[in-house]
Amino acid sequence: MARLLLPFVKTHMKYHLIGFFVIVIFFNVVSQNNLCLSPAGNPVMVGVIPYNAKFSDLNNDGAKDFICSFMPYSFAVTLSNGSGGYLSPVYYQTSSIYSCSLDFQVADYNNDGNQDIALTDTNSIGIKILLGNGSGAYTTTLNFPCGQKPFFFNANDFNMDGVADLAIVNSVSNGFSVLVNNGLGSFSSPSFVSCNNAEKIQCVDFNNDGKKDLVIIRDSSRALTLFKGFGNGAFSPVSTYSFGFSAREIISGDFNNDGKMDLACISTGSAITVITGNGLGAFVSAVNYNVSPTIERICSGDLNSDGRKDILALSGFSADFSVLLGSNSGSLLPPIDFFGVFDSTTCNFSVSHFYAAVTDVNNDGKDDVLLGPDNCQKIFTMLNCNTQDVGIVKKENPNRITIFPNPARDAIKVCHNLNVNESINLKILNNLGMPVIEVILADNLVLDVSNLTPGFYTIFFSTKTNIIKEKFVILR
């Protein structure tokens, strides 16, 4: 098992003279197997104890915003500033002080182009739809019946009309309810589907027929049941699979790189099980991966930009996490562990509930990592600093820049084929967009970067006719 031991990354301030003084903040970086993650400075304060978290563009600015549910209010919206940071949260109370929105889903439920929020209430028999106004604010609430004790649910287009419908687990009714959207934000009466001990739900097209299917996780029965979707909002059970363990959390994706949807779940306190789908609506095998003594959450994304699904496993009772990278062989690679990334003095990491998410925080096209303990009221961010674009085919740029070595240590050689008959301005920016080096470039050169703290940088070349940028990392 590969293991990365990191100290807590504190903020370091250093002055660089570039015509004037600027304050520069740098962060430590860890890179291994083309997986490069950099703690992004101070955590984001949300001021509440989150239970669940999701990301979506709520104000139509192209950046991912942060939404979390919590007690005692209901949920909080924290808008992105577009560069990896967040504004102050706005709180919404839609339930009683003794209840909690265990799950919520973000989608455009009334077909107006703005993202709305649907959320369940543990003390009700209904679901609430909060309509977004396109600026990140929510002022209108709609209520619809959905059966007793709504629990986890899924929003997807079950009847193929282009708008999001709902499938909601009813925790005391041994089944789930389907609510079909009329396209204007109103839902049909719930259609109940029986399934004993239903607790969690996943929606994917497992048989490749273009229609959404449902997987119901039955923790008490240590099993899952696959429900075939007919494309009209109706579902029918087709098969049940016994686990032999209680699947505490489950995600879906192509984890063995065969083009077919699989499932991954926390199978024991220290293992992840990948359940392989055959693309015909059946699961054919299960593979176990040992990760950590206590796994609290799992999520997936492409963290090393190779086009394959990776899995992030967050430990309980700490802020440590592990990443299992996807591979060509169809198996996940041994976990890369990130231990001691965050300062335990800023939060009580002895609690057992954490959330984790993989999403593009700073809008650079790469998946980043967000983590948080449930009593900390903070979001910790690790930005993806991979500069190698492994597996991504890029259009060749006739005006090319090469930086070597990358990652660098004390110096970089900058090579280019730009027109040297005109003035070329070279500028290096740190992770906050602040300039740290500015020179006039006449030919290929070697730059001394030994005075720069390890971190993630962008180098800009500008002439009268071209502006070209490349990224590089300094590691020591």
Short mmCIF file of C-alpha atoms in Angstrom, two decimals:
data_model
loop_
_atom_site.label_atom_id
_atom_site.label_comp_id
_atom_site.label_asym_id
_atom_site.label_seq_id
_atom_site.Cartn_x
_atom_site.Cartn_y
_atom_site.Cartn_z
CA MET A 1 0.00 0.00 0.00
CA ALA A 2 1.40 3.38 -0.99
CA ARG A 3 1.27 5.85 1.89
CA LEU A 4 1.68 9.60 1.87
CA LEU A 5 2.36 11.25 5.24
CA LEU A 6 1.54 14.93 5.22
CA PRO A 7 1.81 17.60 7.89
CA PHE A 8 -1.04 20.05 8.23
CA VAL A 9 -0.70 22.71 5.57
CA LYS A 10 -0.59 26.10 7.22
CA THR A 11 -0.61 29.39 5.37
CA HIS A 12 2.82 30.87 4.66
CA MET A 13 3.16 34.51 3.64
CA LYS A 14 6.10 35.78 1.65
CA TYR A 15 6.80 39.05 -0.15
CA HIS A 16 8.08 39.20 -3.74
CA LEU A 17 9.17 42.46 -5.36
CA ILE A 18 7.83 42.77 -8.91
CA GLY A 19 7.63 46.51 -9.40
CA PHE A 20 5.60 46.59 -6.17
CA PHE A 21 5.11 44.41 -3.11
CA VAL A 22 2.46 41.69 -3.19
CA ILE A 23 1.47 39.14 -0.56
CA VAL A 24 1.77 35.59 -1.85
CA ILE A 25 0.25 32.53 -0.21
CA PHE A 26 1.50 29.04 -1.08
CA PHE A 27 0.45 25.53 -0.27
CA ASN A 28 2.19 22.17 -0.07
CA VAL A 29 1.51 19.69 -2.85
CA VAL A 30 1.63 15.91 -3.01
CA SER A 31 1.93 14.07 -6.32
CA GLN A 32 2.03 10.33 -6.98
CA ASN A 33 0.95 8.16 -9.94
CA ASN A 34 -0.24 11.30 -11.76
CA LEU A 35 -2.48 12.03 -8.76
CA CYS A 36 -1.68 15.53 -7.54
CA LEU A 37 -3.78 17.17 -4.80
CA SER A 38 -3.00 20.47 -3.10
CA PRO A 39 -4.75 21.76 0.07
CA ALA A 40 -6.41 25.01 -0.96
CA GLY A 41 -5.63 27.27 1.96
CA ASN A 42 -8.13 28.09 4.66
CA PRO A 43 -11.29 25.94 4.94
CA VAL A 44 -14.64 27.42 3.95
CA MET A 45 -16.83 28.25 6.94
CA VAL A 46 -20.44 27.10 6.55
CA GLY A 47 -21.38 27.76 10.18
CA VAL A 48 -23.52 24.62 10.55
CA ILE A 49 -23.10 20.90 11.14
CA PRO A 50 -23.69 19.37 7.69
CA TYR A 51 -25.26 15.98 7.14
CA ASN A 52 -25.15 15.82 3.36
CA ALA A 53 -23.59 17.96 0.64
CA LYS A 54 -23.90 18.44 -3.12
CA PHE A 55 -22.60 20.76 -5.81
CA SER A 56 -24.42 22.48 -8.66
CA ASP A 57 -24.43 25.81 -10.51
CA LEU A 58 -27.25 27.62 -8.69
CA ASN A 59 -26.73 31.13 -10.07
CA ASN A 60 -25.93 30.31 -13.72
CA ASP A 61 -22.37 31.64 -13.66
CA GLY A 62 -20.74 28.39 -14.77
CA ALA A 63 -19.16 27.62 -11.37
CA LYS A 64 -20.17 24.89 -8.93
CA ASP A 65 -21.90 26.14 -5.78
CA PHE A 66 -22.12 24.23 -2.48
CA ILE A 67 -25.37 23.06 -0.84
CA CYS A 68 -25.53 21.17 2.45
CA SER A 69 -28.35 19.89 4.65
CA PHE A 70 -28.10 20.07 8.42
CA MET A 71 -29.90 20.38 11.75
CA PRO A 72 -31.70 22.38 13.03
CA TYR A 73 -32.46 24.67 10.10
CA SER A 74 -32.67 22.66 6.90
CA PHE A 75 -30.00 23.56 4.36
CA ALA A 76 -27.43 26.18 3.44
CA VAL A 77 -26.39 27.59 0.06
CA THR A 78 -22.79 28.74 -0.35
CA LEU A 79 -22.11 30.34 -3.74
CA SER A 80 -18.77 29.90 -5.47
CA ASN A 81 -16.59 32.87 -6.32
CA GLY A 82 -15.55 31.05 -9.52
CA SER A 83 -11.91 30.49 -8.56
CA GLY A 84 -12.11 27.80 -5.89
CA GLY A 85 -13.38 29.92 -3.00
CA TYR A 86 -16.86 30.53 -1.62
CA LEU A 87 -18.99 33.42 -0.39
CA SER A 88 -20.78 33.51 2.97
CA PRO A 89 -23.54 30.87 3.31
CA VAL A 90 -27.26 31.65 3.24
CA TYR A 91 -29.47 29.50 5.49
CA TYR A 92 -32.98 28.20 4.78
CA GLN A 93 -35.31 26.65 7.36
CA THR A 94 -38.04 24.51 5.83
CA SER A 95 -38.58 21.94 8.59
CA SER A 96 -39.14 21.84 12.32
CA ILE A 97 -36.21 22.29 14.68
CA TYR A 98 -36.32 18.58 15.61
CA SER A 99 -36.20 17.24 12.06
CA CYS A 100 -33.52 17.03 9.43
CA SER A 101 -33.32 16.80 5.65
CA LEU A 102 -31.49 13.49 5.35
CA ASP A 103 -31.31 13.73 1.57
CA PHE A 104 -31.84 16.32 -1.12
CA GLN A 105 -31.52 16.44 -4.90
CA VAL A 106 -30.78 19.39 -7.17
CA ALA A 107 -32.46 19.61 -10.60
CA ASP A 108 -34.60 21.94 -12.73
CA TYR A 109 -38.01 20.69 -11.60
CA ASN A 110 -40.17 23.40 -13.21
CA ASN A 111 -38.30 23.58 -16.52
CA ASP A 112 -37.37 27.28 -16.26
CA GLY A 113 -33.61 26.80 -16.70
CA ASN A 114 -32.78 27.36 -13.01
CA GLN A 115 -31.66 24.75 -10.50
CA ASP A 116 -34.23 23.86 -7.82
CA ILE A 117 -33.81 21.83 -4.63
CA ALA A 118 -35.98 18.90 -3.55
CA LEU A 119 -35.59 17.70 0.02
CA THR A 120 -37.19 15.23 2.38
CA ASP A 121 -38.17 15.86 5.99
CA THR A 122 -37.75 13.05 8.51
CA ASN A 123 -40.89 14.11 10.40
CA SER A 124 -43.25 14.48 7.44
CA ILE A 125 -45.03 12.45 4.76
CA GLY A 126 -44.11 14.85 1.97
CA ILE A 127 -41.31 16.27 -0.09
CA LYS A 128 -40.50 19.95 -0.49
CA ILE A 129 -39.47 21.61 -3.75
CA LEU A 130 -37.68 24.95 -3.37
CA LEU A 131 -37.70 26.86 -6.64
CA GLY A 132 -34.53 28.68 -7.62
CA ASN A 133 -34.64 32.15 -9.16
CA GLY A 134 -31.36 31.78 -11.09
CA SER A 135 -29.35 33.99 -8.72
CA GLY A 136 -28.80 31.33 -6.04
CA ALA A 137 -31.79 32.35 -3.90
CA TYR A 138 -34.85 30.25 -2.97
CA THR A 139 -38.09 32.01 -2.03
CA THR A 140 -40.89 29.67 -3.18
CA THR A 141 -41.60 26.30 -1.56
CA LEU A 142 -43.93 23.65 -2.97
CA ASN A 143 -45.08 20.57 -1.02
CA PHE A 144 -46.09 17.19 -2.43
CA PRO A 145 -47.12 13.96 -0.67
CA CYS A 146 -44.70 11.09 -1.09
CA GLY A 147 -45.63 8.45 1.51
CA GLN A 148 -44.60 7.85 5.09
CA LYS A 149 -41.16 8.75 6.43
CA PRO A 150 -39.39 9.78 3.19
CA PHE A 151 -35.75 8.89 3.41
CA PHE A 152 -33.11 8.74 0.66
CA PHE A 153 -34.30 9.47 -2.85
CA ASN A 154 -33.21 10.01 -6.45
CA ALA A 155 -34.11 12.61 -9.08
CA ASN A 156 -33.99 11.49 -12.70
CA ASP A 157 -36.03 11.37 -15.89
CA PHE A 158 -37.95 8.12 -15.43
CA ASN A 159 -40.55 8.66 -18.17
CA MET A 160 -38.23 10.09 -20.84
CA ASP A 161 -39.93 13.49 -21.19
CA GLY A 162 -36.83 15.54 -20.41
CA VAL A 163 -37.69 16.65 -16.85
CA ALA A 164 -36.66 15.22 -13.49
CA ASP A 165 -39.00 12.82 -11.67
CA LEU A 166 -38.52 11.48 -8.14
CA ALA A 167 -38.11 8.02 -6.61
CA ILE A 168 -38.24 8.17 -2.80
CA VAL A 169 -37.56 5.41 -0.28
CA ASN A 170 -40.28 5.21 2.42
CA SER A 171 -38.36 3.98 5.45
CA VAL A 172 -41.33 2.53 7.38
CA SER A 173 -43.41 1.27 4.45
CA ASN A 174 -41.09 -1.39 2.99
CA GLY A 175 -40.86 0.19 -0.43
CA PHE A 176 -40.43 3.36 -2.44
CA SER A 177 -42.68 5.92 -4.12
CA VAL A 178 -42.37 7.29 -7.67
CA LEU A 179 -43.56 10.84 -8.39
CA VAL A 180 -43.80 11.81 -12.07
CA ASN A 181 -43.17 15.45 -12.96
CA ASN A 182 -45.64 17.18 -15.29
CA GLY A 183 -42.86 19.42 -16.62
CA LEU A 184 -44.02 22.54 -14.77
CA GLY A 185 -42.85 21.61 -11.27
CA SER A 186 -45.95 19.70 -10.17
CA PHE A 187 -45.89 15.99 -9.41
CA SER A 188 -48.36 13.15 -9.72
CA SER A 189 -49.71 11.29 -6.71
CA PRO A 190 -47.07 8.84 -5.48
CA SER A 191 -47.04 5.38 -7.05
CA PHE A 192 -45.86 2.93 -4.39
CA VAL A 193 -43.56 0.01 -5.25
CA SER A 194 -43.05 -2.71 -2.64
CA CYS A 195 -39.54 -3.69 -1.54
CA ASN A 196 -38.85 -5.07 1.95
CA ASN A 197 -36.26 -3.24 4.06
CA ALA A 198 -35.62 -0.59 1.39
CA GLU A 199 -33.12 1.97 2.65
CA LYS A 200 -30.93 3.47 -0.11
CA ILE A 201 -31.43 4.01 -3.82
CA GLN A 202 -29.30 4.37 -6.96
CA CYS A 203 -30.47 5.19 -10.49
CA VAL A 204 -28.51 4.02 -13.56
CA ASP A 205 -29.28 2.37 -16.91
CA PHE A 206 -27.87 -1.07 -16.06
CA ASN A 207 -29.15 -2.91 -19.16
CA ASN A 208 -28.20 -0.26 -21.75
CA ASP A 209 -31.73 0.15 -23.13
CA GLY A 210 -31.77 3.93 -22.67
CA LYS A 211 -34.24 3.77 -19.77
CA LYS A 212 -33.42 4.48 -16.16
CA ASP A 213 -33.35 1.50 -13.78
CA LEU A 214 -33.26 1.55 -9.97
CA VAL A 215 -31.15 -0.34 -7.46
CA ILE A 216 -32.63 -0.53 -3.96
CA ILE A 217 -30.19 -1.27 -1.15
CA ARG A 218 -31.73 -3.34 1.63
CA ASP A 219 -29.30 -3.03 4.52
CA SER A 220 -31.28 -5.11 7.01
CA SER A 221 -31.56 -7.92 4.46
CA ARG A 222 -27.92 -7.51 3.38
CA ALA A 223 -29.06 -7.49 -0.21
CA LEU A 224 -29.90 -5.30 -3.19
CA THR A 225 -32.80 -5.57 -5.63
CA LEU A 226 -32.60 -4.36 -9.21
CA PHE A 227 -35.77 -2.77 -10.61
CA LYS A 228 -36.09 -2.52 -14.37
CA GLY A 229 -37.40 0.80 -15.69
CA PHE A 230 -39.90 0.81 -18.56
CA GLY A 231 -39.41 4.43 -19.57
CA ASN A 232 -42.89 5.50 -18.43
CA GLY A 233 -42.27 5.94 -14.71
CA ALA A 234 -43.05 2.31 -13.88
CA PHE A 235 -40.60 -0.20 -12.37
CA SER A 236 -40.59 -3.94 -11.84
CA PRO A 237 -38.16 -6.10 -9.77
CA VAL A 238 -36.00 -8.39 -11.89
CA SER A 239 -33.36 -9.80 -9.52
CA THR A 240 -32.09 -9.73 -5.95
CA TYR A 241 -28.47 -10.17 -4.90
CA SER A 242 -27.33 -11.12 -1.40
CA PHE A 243 -24.26 -9.33 -0.04
CA GLY A 244 -23.48 -11.10 3.18
CA PHE A 245 -22.78 -7.63 4.59
CA SER A 246 -24.58 -4.37 5.21
CA ALA A 247 -23.76 -1.85 2.45
CA ARG A 248 -23.48 1.39 4.41
CA GLU A 249 -22.98 3.57 1.35
CA ILE A 250 -23.18 2.81 -2.37
CA ILE A 251 -22.20 4.61 -5.57
CA SER A 252 -22.39 3.71 -9.26
CA GLY A 253 -19.96 4.04 -12.16
CA ASP A 254 -17.80 2.08 -14.59
CA PHE A 255 -15.13 1.01 -12.12
CA ASN A 256 -13.54 -1.79 -14.14
CA ASN A 257 -13.21 0.19 -17.39
CA ASP A 258 -15.34 -2.13 -19.55
CA GLY A 259 -17.97 0.42 -20.56
CA LYS A 260 -20.67 -1.10 -18.32
CA MET A 261 -22.13 0.28 -15.12
CA ASP A 262 -21.02 -1.20 -11.80
CA LEU A 263 -21.70 -0.54 -8.13
CA ALA A 264 -19.25 0.18 -5.33
CA CYS A 265 -20.12 0.08 -1.65
CA ILE A 266 -18.60 0.11 1.81
CA SER A 267 -18.85 -3.57 2.64
CA THR A 268 -17.06 -3.68 5.99
CA GLY A 269 -15.38 -1.07 8.13
CA SER A 270 -12.16 -1.50 6.18
CA ALA A 271 -13.14 -2.62 2.68
CA ILE A 272 -14.81 -1.43 -0.51
CA THR A 273 -16.62 -3.96 -2.69
CA VAL A 274 -17.05 -3.36 -6.43
CA ILE A 275 -20.05 -5.26 -7.83
CA THR A 276 -19.57 -5.76 -11.56
CA GLY A 277 -22.42 -5.29 -14.02
CA ASN A 278 -22.57 -7.13 -17.34
CA GLY A 279 -24.45 -4.40 -19.23
CA LEU A 280 -27.50 -6.65 -19.63
CA GLY A 281 -29.14 -5.87 -16.30
CA ALA A 282 -27.30 -8.38 -14.12
CA PHE A 283 -24.40 -8.32 -11.67
CA VAL A 284 -21.86 -11.07 -12.22
CA SER A 285 -19.04 -10.74 -9.69
CA ALA A 286 -17.76 -8.83 -6.65
CA VAL A 287 -14.20 -7.73 -5.87
CA ASN A 288 -13.05 -6.53 -2.44
CA TYR A 289 -10.45 -3.81 -1.87
CA ASN A 290 -8.99 -3.25 1.60
CA VAL A 291 -8.56 0.43 2.34
CA SER A 292 -8.74 1.72 5.91
CA PRO A 293 -9.73 0.44 9.34
CA THR A 294 -12.75 2.77 9.31
CA ILE A 295 -14.36 3.93 6.07
CA GLU A 296 -17.11 6.49 6.52
CA ARG A 297 -17.88 7.78 3.01
CA ILE A 298 -17.01 6.95 -0.59
CA CYS A 299 -17.38 8.94 -3.78
CA SER A 300 -15.98 8.74 -7.30
CA GLY A 301 -14.49 10.90 -10.03
CA ASP A 302 -11.50 11.15 -12.35
CA LEU A 303 -8.82 12.48 -10.03
CA ASN A 304 -5.78 11.91 -12.28
CA SER A 305 -7.34 12.97 -15.60
CA ASP A 306 -6.90 9.63 -17.35
CA GLY A 307 -10.56 9.14 -18.31
CA ARG A 308 -11.16 6.34 -15.77
CA LYS A 309 -13.29 6.29 -12.64
CA ASP A 310 -11.38 6.51 -9.37
CA ILE A 311 -12.79 5.99 -5.85
CA LEU A 312 -12.11 8.20 -2.84
CA ALA A 313 -12.63 6.61 0.58
CA LEU A 314 -12.87 8.91 3.60
CA SER A 315 -11.92 7.49 7.00
CA GLY A 316 -14.11 7.82 10.05
CA PHE A 317 -12.78 9.44 13.23
CA SER A 318 -10.21 11.41 11.22
CA ALA A 319 -9.83 13.59 8.14
CA ASP A 320 -7.63 11.01 6.40
CA PHE A 321 -8.62 9.62 3.02
CA SER A 322 -7.45 7.17 0.39
CA VAL A 323 -7.72 7.19 -3.40
CA LEU A 324 -8.02 4.02 -5.49
CA LEU A 325 -7.15 4.85 -9.08
CA GLY A 326 -8.77 3.09 -12.03
CA SER A 327 -6.54 1.19 -14.43
CA ASN A 328 -6.43 -0.42 -17.88
CA SER A 329 -6.48 -3.88 -16.30
CA GLY A 330 -10.05 -3.52 -15.02
CA SER A 331 -8.95 -3.48 -11.38
CA LEU A 332 -8.51 -0.55 -9.03
CA LEU A 333 -4.91 0.16 -8.07
CA PRO A 334 -3.73 -0.14 -4.43
CA PRO A 335 -4.89 2.83 -2.36
CA ILE A 336 -2.83 5.99 -2.07
CA ASP A 337 -3.30 7.26 1.49
CA PHE A 338 -3.42 10.91 2.51
CA PHE A 339 -2.79 11.06 6.26
CA GLY A 340 -2.54 14.17 8.41
CA VAL A 341 -3.56 16.53 5.62
CA PHE A 342 -5.57 18.79 7.90
CA ASP A 343 -4.84 20.18 11.33
CA SER A 344 -6.70 18.20 13.99
CA THR A 345 -6.63 21.24 16.28
CA THR A 346 -9.04 23.14 14.01
CA CYS A 347 -11.76 20.46 14.35
CA ASN A 348 -12.67 17.55 16.55
CA PHE A 349 -11.87 14.69 14.20
CA SER A 350 -12.88 12.06 16.77
CA VAL A 351 -16.49 12.08 15.53
CA SER A 352 -17.69 9.38 13.18
CA HIS A 353 -19.71 11.26 10.56
CA PHE A 354 -17.97 12.96 7.67
CA TYR A 355 -18.95 13.95 4.16
CA ALA A 356 -16.82 13.88 1.05
CA ALA A 357 -17.36 14.97 -2.53
CA VAL A 358 -15.44 15.00 -5.81
CA THR A 359 -16.24 17.89 -8.14
CA ASP A 360 -14.55 20.64 -10.16
CA VAL A 361 -14.33 23.42 -7.58
CA ASN A 362 -12.25 26.02 -9.45
CA ASN A 363 -13.72 25.46 -12.92
CA ASP A 364 -10.47 24.25 -14.53
CA GLY A 365 -11.92 21.02 -15.95
CA LYS A 366 -10.32 18.77 -13.31
CA ASP A 367 -11.96 16.98 -10.39
CA ASP A 368 -11.10 18.33 -6.94
CA VAL A 369 -11.81 16.94 -3.45
CA LEU A 370 -13.93 18.44 -0.67
CA LEU A 371 -14.04 17.00 2.86
CA GLY A 372 -15.65 17.89 6.16
CA PRO A 373 -16.38 16.39 9.58
CA ASP A 374 -19.98 16.75 10.74
CA ASN A 375 -19.17 18.83 13.84
CA CYS A 376 -16.60 21.12 12.26
CA GLN A 377 -18.77 23.60 10.34
CA LYS A 378 -16.03 23.84 7.71
CA ILE A 379 -15.30 22.57 4.21
CA PHE A 380 -11.74 21.48 3.48
CA THR A 381 -10.70 21.64 -0.18
CA MET A 382 -7.90 19.91 -2.05
CA LEU A 383 -7.39 21.20 -5.59
CA ASN A 384 -6.31 18.94 -8.42
CA CYS A 385 -2.83 20.08 -9.46
CA ASN A 386 -2.19 17.45 -12.13
CA THR A 387 -0.48 19.15 -15.08
CA GLN A 388 0.22 16.08 -17.18
CA ASP A 389 -3.28 15.67 -18.71
CA VAL A 390 -2.80 11.89 -18.84
CA GLY A 391 -5.16 10.19 -21.27
CA ILE A 392 -6.59 13.48 -22.58
CA VAL A 393 -6.07 14.13 -26.28
CA LYS A 394 -5.27 17.79 -26.77
CA LYS A 395 -5.36 19.71 -30.01
CA GLU A 396 -1.81 20.56 -30.97
CA ASN A 397 -1.08 24.24 -30.56
CA PRO A 398 1.27 25.61 -33.24
CA ASN A 399 2.50 28.13 -30.66
CA ARG A 400 3.89 25.67 -28.16
CA ILE A 401 5.42 26.11 -24.71
CA THR A 402 7.32 23.38 -22.90
CA ILE A 403 8.26 23.51 -19.22
CA PHE A 404 10.86 21.05 -17.95
CA PRO A 405 11.01 19.47 -15.45
CA ASN A 406 7.39 19.42 -14.37
CA PRO A 407 7.00 18.92 -11.41
CA ALA A 408 10.03 21.15 -10.78
CA ARG A 409 12.28 21.75 -7.81
CA ASP A 410 14.60 24.80 -7.97
CA ALA A 411 14.66 25.71 -11.65
CA ILE A 412 12.60 25.29 -14.81
CA LYS A 413 13.66 25.41 -18.44
CA VAL A 414 11.14 27.23 -20.60
CA CYS A 415 11.15 26.38 -24.32
CA HIS A 416 8.91 27.92 -26.98
CA ASN A 417 8.54 28.42 -30.70
CA LEU A 418 7.01 31.89 -30.56
CA ASN A 419 8.12 34.68 -32.87
CA VAL A 420 11.24 36.07 -31.20
CA ASN A 421 11.11 39.20 -33.36
CA GLU A 422 8.51 40.65 -31.02
CA SER A 423 8.56 41.23 -27.29
CA ILE A 424 7.42 38.24 -25.20
CA ASN A 425 6.19 38.87 -21.67
CA LEU A 426 6.45 35.97 -19.23
CA LYS A 427 4.43 36.02 -16.02
CA ILE A 428 4.07 33.32 -13.34
CA LEU A 429 1.01 33.38 -11.09
CA ASN A 430 0.50 31.45 -7.87
CA ASN A 431 -2.58 29.45 -6.89
CA LEU A 432 -4.42 32.64 -5.90
CA GLY A 433 -3.75 34.34 -9.24
CA MET A 434 -1.07 36.67 -7.82
CA PRO A 435 2.05 37.36 -9.94
CA VAL A 436 5.30 36.09 -8.44
CA ILE A 437 7.66 36.39 -11.43
CA GLU A 438 7.55 38.76 -14.40
CA VAL A 439 10.27 38.96 -17.06
CA ILE A 440 10.74 39.90 -20.72
CA LEU A 441 11.62 36.76 -22.68
CA ALA A 442 13.77 36.87 -25.80
CA ASP A 443 14.65 33.20 -26.21
CA ASN A 444 14.47 29.89 -24.38
CA LEU A 445 15.70 30.33 -20.83
CA VAL A 446 16.16 28.74 -17.44
CA LEU A 447 14.25 30.37 -14.58
CA ASP A 448 15.32 30.19 -10.95
CA VAL A 449 12.24 29.22 -8.87
CA SER A 450 14.12 28.21 -5.73
CA ASN A 451 12.60 31.12 -3.80
CA LEU A 452 9.06 29.95 -4.56
CA THR A 453 7.30 27.77 -2.03
CA PRO A 454 6.11 24.35 -3.25
CA GLY A 455 2.75 24.75 -4.90
CA PHE A 456 0.68 24.99 -8.03
CA TYR A 457 1.53 27.73 -10.58
CA THR A 458 0.43 29.01 -13.99
CA ILE A 459 2.88 30.50 -16.48
CA PHE A 460 1.62 33.02 -19.07
CA PHE A 461 3.31 34.07 -22.33
CA SER A 462 1.91 37.12 -24.05
CA THR A 463 2.81 38.88 -27.27
CA LYS A 464 0.94 41.35 -29.47
CA THR A 465 -0.86 38.45 -31.14
CA ASN A 466 -0.84 35.53 -28.68
CA ILE A 467 -1.60 34.70 -25.06
CA ILE A 468 -0.59 31.16 -24.06
CA LYS A 469 -0.61 29.57 -20.63
CA GLU A 470 0.72 26.35 -19.12
CA LYS A 471 0.61 24.94 -15.60
CA PHE A 472 3.41 23.51 -13.52
CA VAL A 473 4.04 22.30 -9.99
CA ILE A 474 6.98 22.84 -7.62
CA LEU A 475 7.69 19.88 -5.31
CA ARG A 476 10.47 19.51 -2.76
#
